[in-house]
Coordinates of C-alpha atoms and ligand atoms in Angstrom, one line a residue:
X20 CA 83.5 -7.9 66.9
X21 CA 84.4 -8.6 70.5
X22 CA 82.6 -6.2 72.7
X23 CA 84.4 -4.4 75.6
X24 CA 83.0 -4.6 79.1
X25 CA 82.3 -1.3 81.0
X26 CA 83.4 -0.5 84.5
X27 CA 82.4 2.5 86.6
X28 CA 85.9 3.7 87.8
X29 CA 84.7 6.6 90.0
X30 CA 81.7 8.4 91.3
X31 CA 80.8 11.7 92.8
X32 CA 77.8 13.6 94.1
X33 CA 76.7 17.0 95.3
X34 CA 73.6 18.2 97.1
X35 CA 73.0 21.9 97.9
X36 CA 73.6 23.1 101.4
X37 CA 70.1 24.5 102.1
X38 CA 67.9 22.0 103.9
X39 CA 64.1 22.3 103.7
X40 CA 62.4 20.2 106.4
X41 CA 58.9 18.9 106.6
X42 CA 58.3 21.4 109.4
X43 CA 59.2 24.2 106.9
X44 CA 56.7 22.8 104.4
X45 CA 54.0 22.9 107.1
X46 CA 54.3 26.7 107.0
X47 CA 54.0 26.8 103.2
X48 CA 51.1 24.4 102.4
X49 CA 48.4 22.4 104.1
X50 CA 50.5 19.4 105.1
X51 CA 52.1 17.8 108.1
X52 CA 55.4 16.2 109.0
X53 CA 53.4 13.2 110.0
X54 CA 51.6 12.9 106.6
X55 CA 54.8 13.3 104.6
X56 CA 56.8 10.8 106.7
X57 CA 54.0 8.2 106.7
X58 CA 53.0 8.6 103.0
X59 CA 56.4 9.1 101.4
X60 CA 59.3 8.4 103.9
X61 CA 60.8 11.9 103.3
X62 CA 62.0 13.9 106.3
X63 CA 64.0 16.7 104.5
X64 CA 65.4 17.7 101.2
X65 CA 68.0 20.0 99.7
X66 CA 67.2 23.2 97.7
X67 CA 69.6 24.9 95.3
X68 CA 70.6 28.5 95.9
X69 CA 69.1 31.1 93.5
X70 CA 72.4 31.2 91.5
X71 CA 72.8 27.5 91.3
X72 CA 71.7 25.9 88.0
X73 CA 71.8 22.2 86.9
X74 CA 75.3 22.6 85.4
X75 CA 76.7 24.0 88.6
X76 CA 75.5 20.9 90.5
X77 CA 76.7 18.7 87.7
X78 CA 80.1 20.4 87.8
X79 CA 80.6 19.7 91.5
X80 CA 79.5 16.1 91.2
X81 CA 81.7 15.6 88.1
X82 CA 84.9 17.0 89.7
X83 CA 84.4 14.5 92.6
X84 CA 83.8 11.6 90.2
X85 CA 86.9 12.5 88.1
X86 CA 89.0 12.7 91.3
X87 CA 87.8 9.3 92.4
X88 CA 88.5 7.8 89.0
X89 CA 91.9 9.6 88.8
X90 CA 90.8 11.0 85.4
X91 CA 91.6 14.5 84.2
X92 CA 89.1 16.6 82.1
X93 CA 91.4 16.4 79.1
X94 CA 90.9 12.6 79.1
X95 CA 87.2 12.7 78.7
X96 CA 85.8 11.5 75.3
X97 CA 82.1 12.1 75.9
X98 CA 79.7 13.8 78.4
X99 CA 76.1 12.8 78.9
X100 CA 74.0 14.9 81.2
X101 CA 70.7 13.3 82.3
X102 CA 68.2 16.0 83.4
X103 CA 64.7 17.3 83.1
X104 CA 65.8 20.6 84.5
X105 CA 68.6 21.8 82.1
X106 CA 70.1 25.3 82.5
X107 CA 68.0 26.3 79.5
X108 CA 66.0 24.6 76.8
X109 CA 69.2 24.7 74.7
X110 CA 72.1 24.7 74.5
X111 CA 72.6 21.3 76.2
X112 CA 73.7 21.4 79.8
X113 CA 76.4 18.9 78.7
X114 CA 78.0 21.6 76.5
X115 CA 77.9 24.2 79.3
X116 CA 79.5 21.5 81.6
X117 CA 82.2 20.7 79.0
X118 CA 83.3 24.3 79.1
X119 CA 83.2 24.6 82.9
X120 CA 85.3 21.4 83.2
X121 CA 87.8 22.6 80.6
X122 CA 87.4 19.4 78.7
X123 CA 88.4 19.1 75.0
X124 CA 85.8 19.8 72.3
X125 CA 84.3 16.3 72.8
X126 CA 80.8 15.2 72.1
X127 CA 78.2 16.2 74.8
X128 CA 74.5 16.0 74.9
X129 CA 71.6 16.0 77.3
X130 CA 69.4 13.0 77.8
X131 CA 65.8 13.4 78.9
X132 CA 64.3 10.2 80.5
X133 CA 63.1 11.8 83.7
X134 CA 63.9 9.6 86.8
X135 CA 65.4 6.9 84.5
X136 CA 68.0 9.3 83.1
X137 CA 71.0 8.0 85.0
X138 CA 70.3 4.4 84.0
X139 CA 69.7 5.4 80.4
X140 CA 73.0 7.3 80.4
X141 CA 74.8 4.4 81.9
X142 CA 73.5 2.0 79.3
X143 CA 74.0 4.4 76.4
X144 CA 77.5 5.3 77.5
X145 CA 78.5 1.7 77.9
X146 CA 77.6 1.1 74.2
X147 CA 80.4 3.5 73.2
X148 CA 82.8 1.7 75.5
X149 CA 81.6 -1.7 74.1
X150 CA 82.5 -0.9 70.5
X151 CA 85.8 0.7 71.4
X152 CA 84.7 4.1 70.1
X153 CA 85.4 5.9 73.4
X154 CA 87.6 5.2 76.3
X155 CA 86.5 7.7 79.1
X156 CA 82.9 8.8 79.4
X157 CA 81.4 11.2 82.1
X158 CA 77.8 10.5 82.8
X159 CA 76.0 13.0 85.1
X160 CA 72.5 13.2 86.5
X161 CA 71.7 16.7 87.7
X162 CA 68.4 18.1 88.8
X163 CA 67.1 21.4 90.1
X164 CA 63.5 20.2 90.5
X165 CA 62.8 23.0 92.9
X166 CA 62.6 25.2 89.8
X167 CA 59.7 23.3 88.3
X168 CA 57.9 22.7 91.6
X169 CA 54.7 24.5 92.4
X170 CA 55.3 25.5 96.0
X171 CA 51.5 26.0 96.4
X172 CA 50.7 22.4 95.4
X173 CA 51.0 20.0 98.3
X174 CA 50.6 17.0 96.0
X175 CA 54.1 17.6 94.6
X176 CA 56.0 20.2 96.6
X177 CA 56.7 17.8 99.5
X178 CA 58.4 15.3 97.1
X179 CA 60.9 16.8 94.8
X180 CA 64.3 18.4 95.4
X181 CA 67.8 19.2 94.0
X182 CA 71.1 17.2 93.7
X183 CA 73.5 15.7 91.2
X184 CA 75.5 12.5 90.9
X185 CA 78.2 11.5 88.4
X186 CA 80.2 8.5 87.2
X187 CA 83.2 7.8 85.0
X188 CA 82.8 4.9 82.6
X189 CA 85.9 3.1 81.2
X190 CA 86.8 -0.3 79.7
X191 CA 86.9 -3.0 82.3
X192 CA 90.2 -4.7 83.0
X193 CA 88.9 -7.2 85.6
X194 CA 85.6 -8.9 86.4
X195 CA 83.8 -5.6 87.0
X196 CA 81.2 -5.2 84.3
X197 CA 77.5 -4.5 83.4
X198 CA 76.0 -8.0 83.7
X199 CA 72.6 -7.1 82.1
X200 CA 70.7 -4.0 81.2
X201 CA 67.0 -3.5 80.4
X202 CA 65.4 -0.1 79.5
X203 CA 61.8 0.5 78.6
X204 CA 59.3 3.3 78.0
X205 CA 55.5 3.4 77.9
X206 CA 54.2 6.6 76.2
X207 CA 50.6 5.7 77.1
X208 CA 51.5 7.1 80.6
X209 CA 53.0 10.3 79.3
X210 CA 50.2 12.4 80.9
X211 CA 50.8 11.1 84.4
X212 CA 53.7 13.4 85.3
X213 CA 54.7 16.4 83.2
X214 CA 55.4 20.2 82.9
X215 CA 52.6 21.2 80.5
X216 CA 54.0 24.5 79.2
X217 CA 57.2 25.9 77.9
X218 CA 57.6 23.5 75.0
X219 CA 56.3 23.6 71.4
X220 CA 52.8 22.4 72.5
X221 CA 52.2 25.3 74.8
X222 CA 54.8 28.0 74.5
X223 CA 55.3 30.4 77.4
X224 CA 52.7 33.1 77.6
X225 CA 51.1 35.3 80.2
X226 CA 48.3 32.8 80.3
X227 CA 50.5 29.8 80.9
X228 CA 52.3 31.6 83.7
X229 CA 49.0 32.6 85.3
X230 CA 47.7 29.1 85.1
X231 CA 50.9 27.7 86.7
X232 CA 51.5 25.4 83.7
X233 CA 55.3 25.7 83.9
X234 CA 55.2 23.6 87.1
X235 CA 55.2 19.9 87.4
X236 CA 51.7 18.2 87.5
X237 CA 51.4 14.7 88.7
X238 CA 48.7 12.0 89.0
X239 CA 50.5 10.5 92.0
X240 CA 48.2 7.6 92.8
X241 CA 48.1 6.2 89.2
X242 CA 51.9 6.6 89.0
X243 CA 52.3 4.8 92.3
X244 CA 50.5 1.7 91.1
X245 CA 52.4 1.6 87.7
X246 CA 55.7 2.2 89.5
X247 CA 55.4 -0.9 91.7
X248 CA 54.4 -3.1 88.8
X249 CA 56.9 -1.8 86.2
X250 CA 59.8 -1.8 88.7
X251 CA 59.1 -5.4 89.7
X252 CA 58.9 -6.4 86.0
X253 CA 62.1 -4.7 85.0
X254 CA 63.9 -6.3 87.9
X255 CA 62.8 -9.8 86.8
X256 CA 63.8 -9.1 83.2
X257 CA 67.3 -7.9 84.2
X258 CA 67.8 -10.8 86.6
X259 CA 66.7 -13.3 84.0
X260 CA 69.0 -11.7 81.4
X261 CA 71.9 -11.9 83.8
X262 CA 71.0 -15.5 85.0
X263 CA 70.9 -14.3 88.6
X264 CA 68.3 -14.3 91.3
X265 CA 67.5 -11.8 94.1
X266 CA 69.6 -14.0 96.4
X267 CA 72.7 -13.0 94.4
X268 CA 72.2 -9.3 94.9
X269 CA 74.4 -7.6 97.5
X270 CA 72.9 -4.2 97.2
X271 CA 69.7 -2.9 95.6
X272 CA 69.7 0.8 94.6
X273 CA 66.2 1.8 93.5
X274 CA 64.9 5.1 92.3
X275 CA 63.9 7.1 95.4
X276 CA 60.3 8.3 94.8
X277 CA 58.5 6.9 97.8
X278 CA 59.4 4.5 100.6
X279 CA 56.1 2.7 100.1
X280 CA 56.9 2.1 96.5
X281 CA 60.3 0.7 97.4
X282 CA 58.9 -1.6 100.1
X283 CA 56.2 -2.9 97.8
X284 CA 58.7 -3.6 95.1
X285 CA 61.2 -5.4 97.4
X286 CA 58.3 -7.5 98.8
X287 CA 57.1 -8.4 95.3
X288 CA 60.5 -9.6 94.0
X289 CA 61.8 -11.0 97.3
X290 CA 64.6 -8.5 98.0
X291 CA 65.4 -7.5 101.6
X292 CA 65.2 -3.9 102.8
X293 CA 68.5 -4.5 104.6
X294 CA 70.1 -4.8 101.2
X295 CA 68.3 -1.7 99.9
X296 CA 69.9 1.7 99.8
X297 CA 67.6 4.5 100.9
X298 CA 68.4 8.2 100.8
X299 CA 64.9 9.7 100.1
X300 CA 64.5 10.4 103.8
X301 CA 67.3 13.0 103.5
X302 CA 66.9 14.1 99.9
X303 CA 63.4 13.4 98.6
X304 CA 63.0 12.5 95.0
X305 CA 65.9 13.8 92.9
X306 CA 64.6 12.3 89.6
X307 CA 67.6 11.2 87.4
X308 CA 70.0 12.1 90.2
X309 CA 68.5 9.8 92.9
X310 CA 70.3 6.6 91.9
X311 CA 73.5 8.5 91.0
X312 CA 73.7 10.1 94.4
X313 CA 72.8 6.9 96.2
X314 CA 75.5 5.0 94.3
X315 CA 78.1 7.5 95.3
X316 CA 77.0 7.4 98.9
X317 CA 77.1 3.6 99.1
X318 CA 80.6 3.6 97.6
X319 CA 81.9 6.3 99.9
X320 CA 80.3 4.6 103.0
X321 CA 82.1 1.4 101.9
X322 CA 78.8 -0.5 101.5
X323 CA 80.0 -1.7 98.1
X324 CA 83.1 -3.9 97.6
X325 CA 84.8 -5.5 94.6
X326 CA 82.8 -8.5 93.2
X327 CA 79.5 -7.3 94.7
X328 CA 76.4 -7.6 92.5
X329 CA 74.5 -4.3 92.4
X330 CA 71.0 -3.9 91.1
X331 CA 69.7 -0.5 90.0
X332 CA 66.0 -0.1 89.2
X333 CA 64.1 3.0 88.1
X334 CA 60.8 4.3 87.0
X335 CA 59.7 7.8 86.0
X336 CA 58.1 10.3 83.7
X337 CA 57.4 9.2 80.2
X338 CA 56.8 6.6 81.5
X339 CA 60.3 5.3 81.4
X340 CA 61.8 2.4 83.4
X341 CA 64.9 0.4 83.6
X342 CA 67.0 -2.0 85.5
X343 CA 70.8 -2.5 85.4
X344 CA 72.7 -5.3 87.1
X345 CA 76.4 -5.0 87.5
X346 CA 79.3 -6.6 89.1
X347 CA 81.4 -4.0 91.0
Ligands
UT7_415 O1 59.6 9.9 90.4 C1 58.6 9.2 89.7 C2 57.3 9.9 89.7 N1 56.7 10.1 90.9 C3 56.2 9.0 91.6 O2 56.4 7.9 91.3 C4 55.2 9.4 92.7 C5 54.3 8.2 93.0 N2 53.2 8.6 93.9 C6 53.3 8.8 95.2 O3 54.4 8.7 95.7 C7 52.1 8.9 96.0 O4 51.0 8.7 95.2 C8 52.0 10.4 96.7 C9 53.0 10.5 97.8 C10 52.2 11.4 95.6 C11 50.6 10.5 97.3 O5 50.3 9.5 98.2 P1 48.9 8.7 98.1 O6 48.9 7.7 99.2 O7 48.9 8.1 96.7 O8 47.9 9.8 98.3 P2 46.7 10.2 97.4 O9 47.2 11.0 96.2 O10 45.8 9.1 97.2 O11 46.0 11.3 98.4 C12 45.5 10.9 99.6 C13 45.0 12.1 100.4 C14 44.2 13.1 99.5 O12 43.2 13.7 100.3 P3 41.7 13.2 100.1 O13 41.3 13.5 98.7 O14 41.7 11.7 100.4 O15 41.0 14.1 101.1 C15 45.3 14.2 99.2 O16 44.7 15.4 99.0 O17 46.2 12.8 100.8 C16 46.1 14.2 100.5 N3 47.4 14.8 100.3 C17 48.1 15.4 101.3 N4 47.8 15.6 102.6 C18 48.7 16.2 103.3 C19 48.2 14.8 99.2 N5 49.3 15.4 99.4 C20 49.3 15.8 100.7 C21 50.2 16.4 101.6 N6 49.9 16.6 102.9 N7 51.4 16.9 101.1

């Protein structure tokens, strides 16, 4: 069977209006603007309104992506929402989004791969294009991390925030395509970043709420070291698979967890920071949505042109990781 190449035909993103600065955080926990900037690179982040859930952010990003791709909601064949902060445990945020968009009764599901969610969705979506099963797929990464952030924990509350990014996948009619894709997971690191309660292991109770177990817990330092190593490895694998080197890359879009992680990775693999898209200074860590928002920004700011080789690399809870190389 001849496989069909996938093209991203449009992107969109949305970040909430409310800005939370490092100075604001100084009034909430024992931290400083200087520490946050120096240790993470983050200056400010966006926080969703009380009435904004993941599907609301997803909806706004999706509308923009469909407009950019000149696709109507009736044309969609599948919706994948990558998120660790769904509207509810179930039903899937993708089903809620389908209804909001007025799409047909098409397949929709949520994908939980933490910060790697957008790249997992891109890779999975492209398999349905490859076989000819579907023609138009909406992939969305939408996070409301402020809802699982412990605003009393300075180890995490300075890092995470809210936002969404979306893309439309369609069969490619030119040279635009996914050159190579590598996804991985290492469950031995499952304990490094998690929300302990609210699932079947530790259902919600007065105790779990009192113990603040519905908030994100992170062993930041251990994750940091693993992130640098795993991101560098996944880059090398995807470049090898695509028969390319770092010199061929026009733009590197990494997951935006920490500027020090990104700098260490670029140094290790020989990529230049000039060719690296950064938005964590403005948005912090958006988990699955970081790369999706960054891609949309880069396109809208005309930093990406036809024929460019784009490298995406991610790392996150699970531990999950991935690297996708594509020709725009
Ligand atoms: O999205 C994927 C998942 N997340 C990540 O990949 C995050 C990866 N990790 C990181 O980005 C970094 O580890 C952090 C930014 C979380 C922490 O930076 P670090 O350089 O690894 O700091 P550390 O955890 O080793 O802590 C150094 C010190 C500690 O104080 P002591 O024990 O040395 O006295 C912390 O208590 O910094 C302290 N600290 C803070 N100080 C001021 C931790 N958070 C803060 C804070 N403000 N917000």
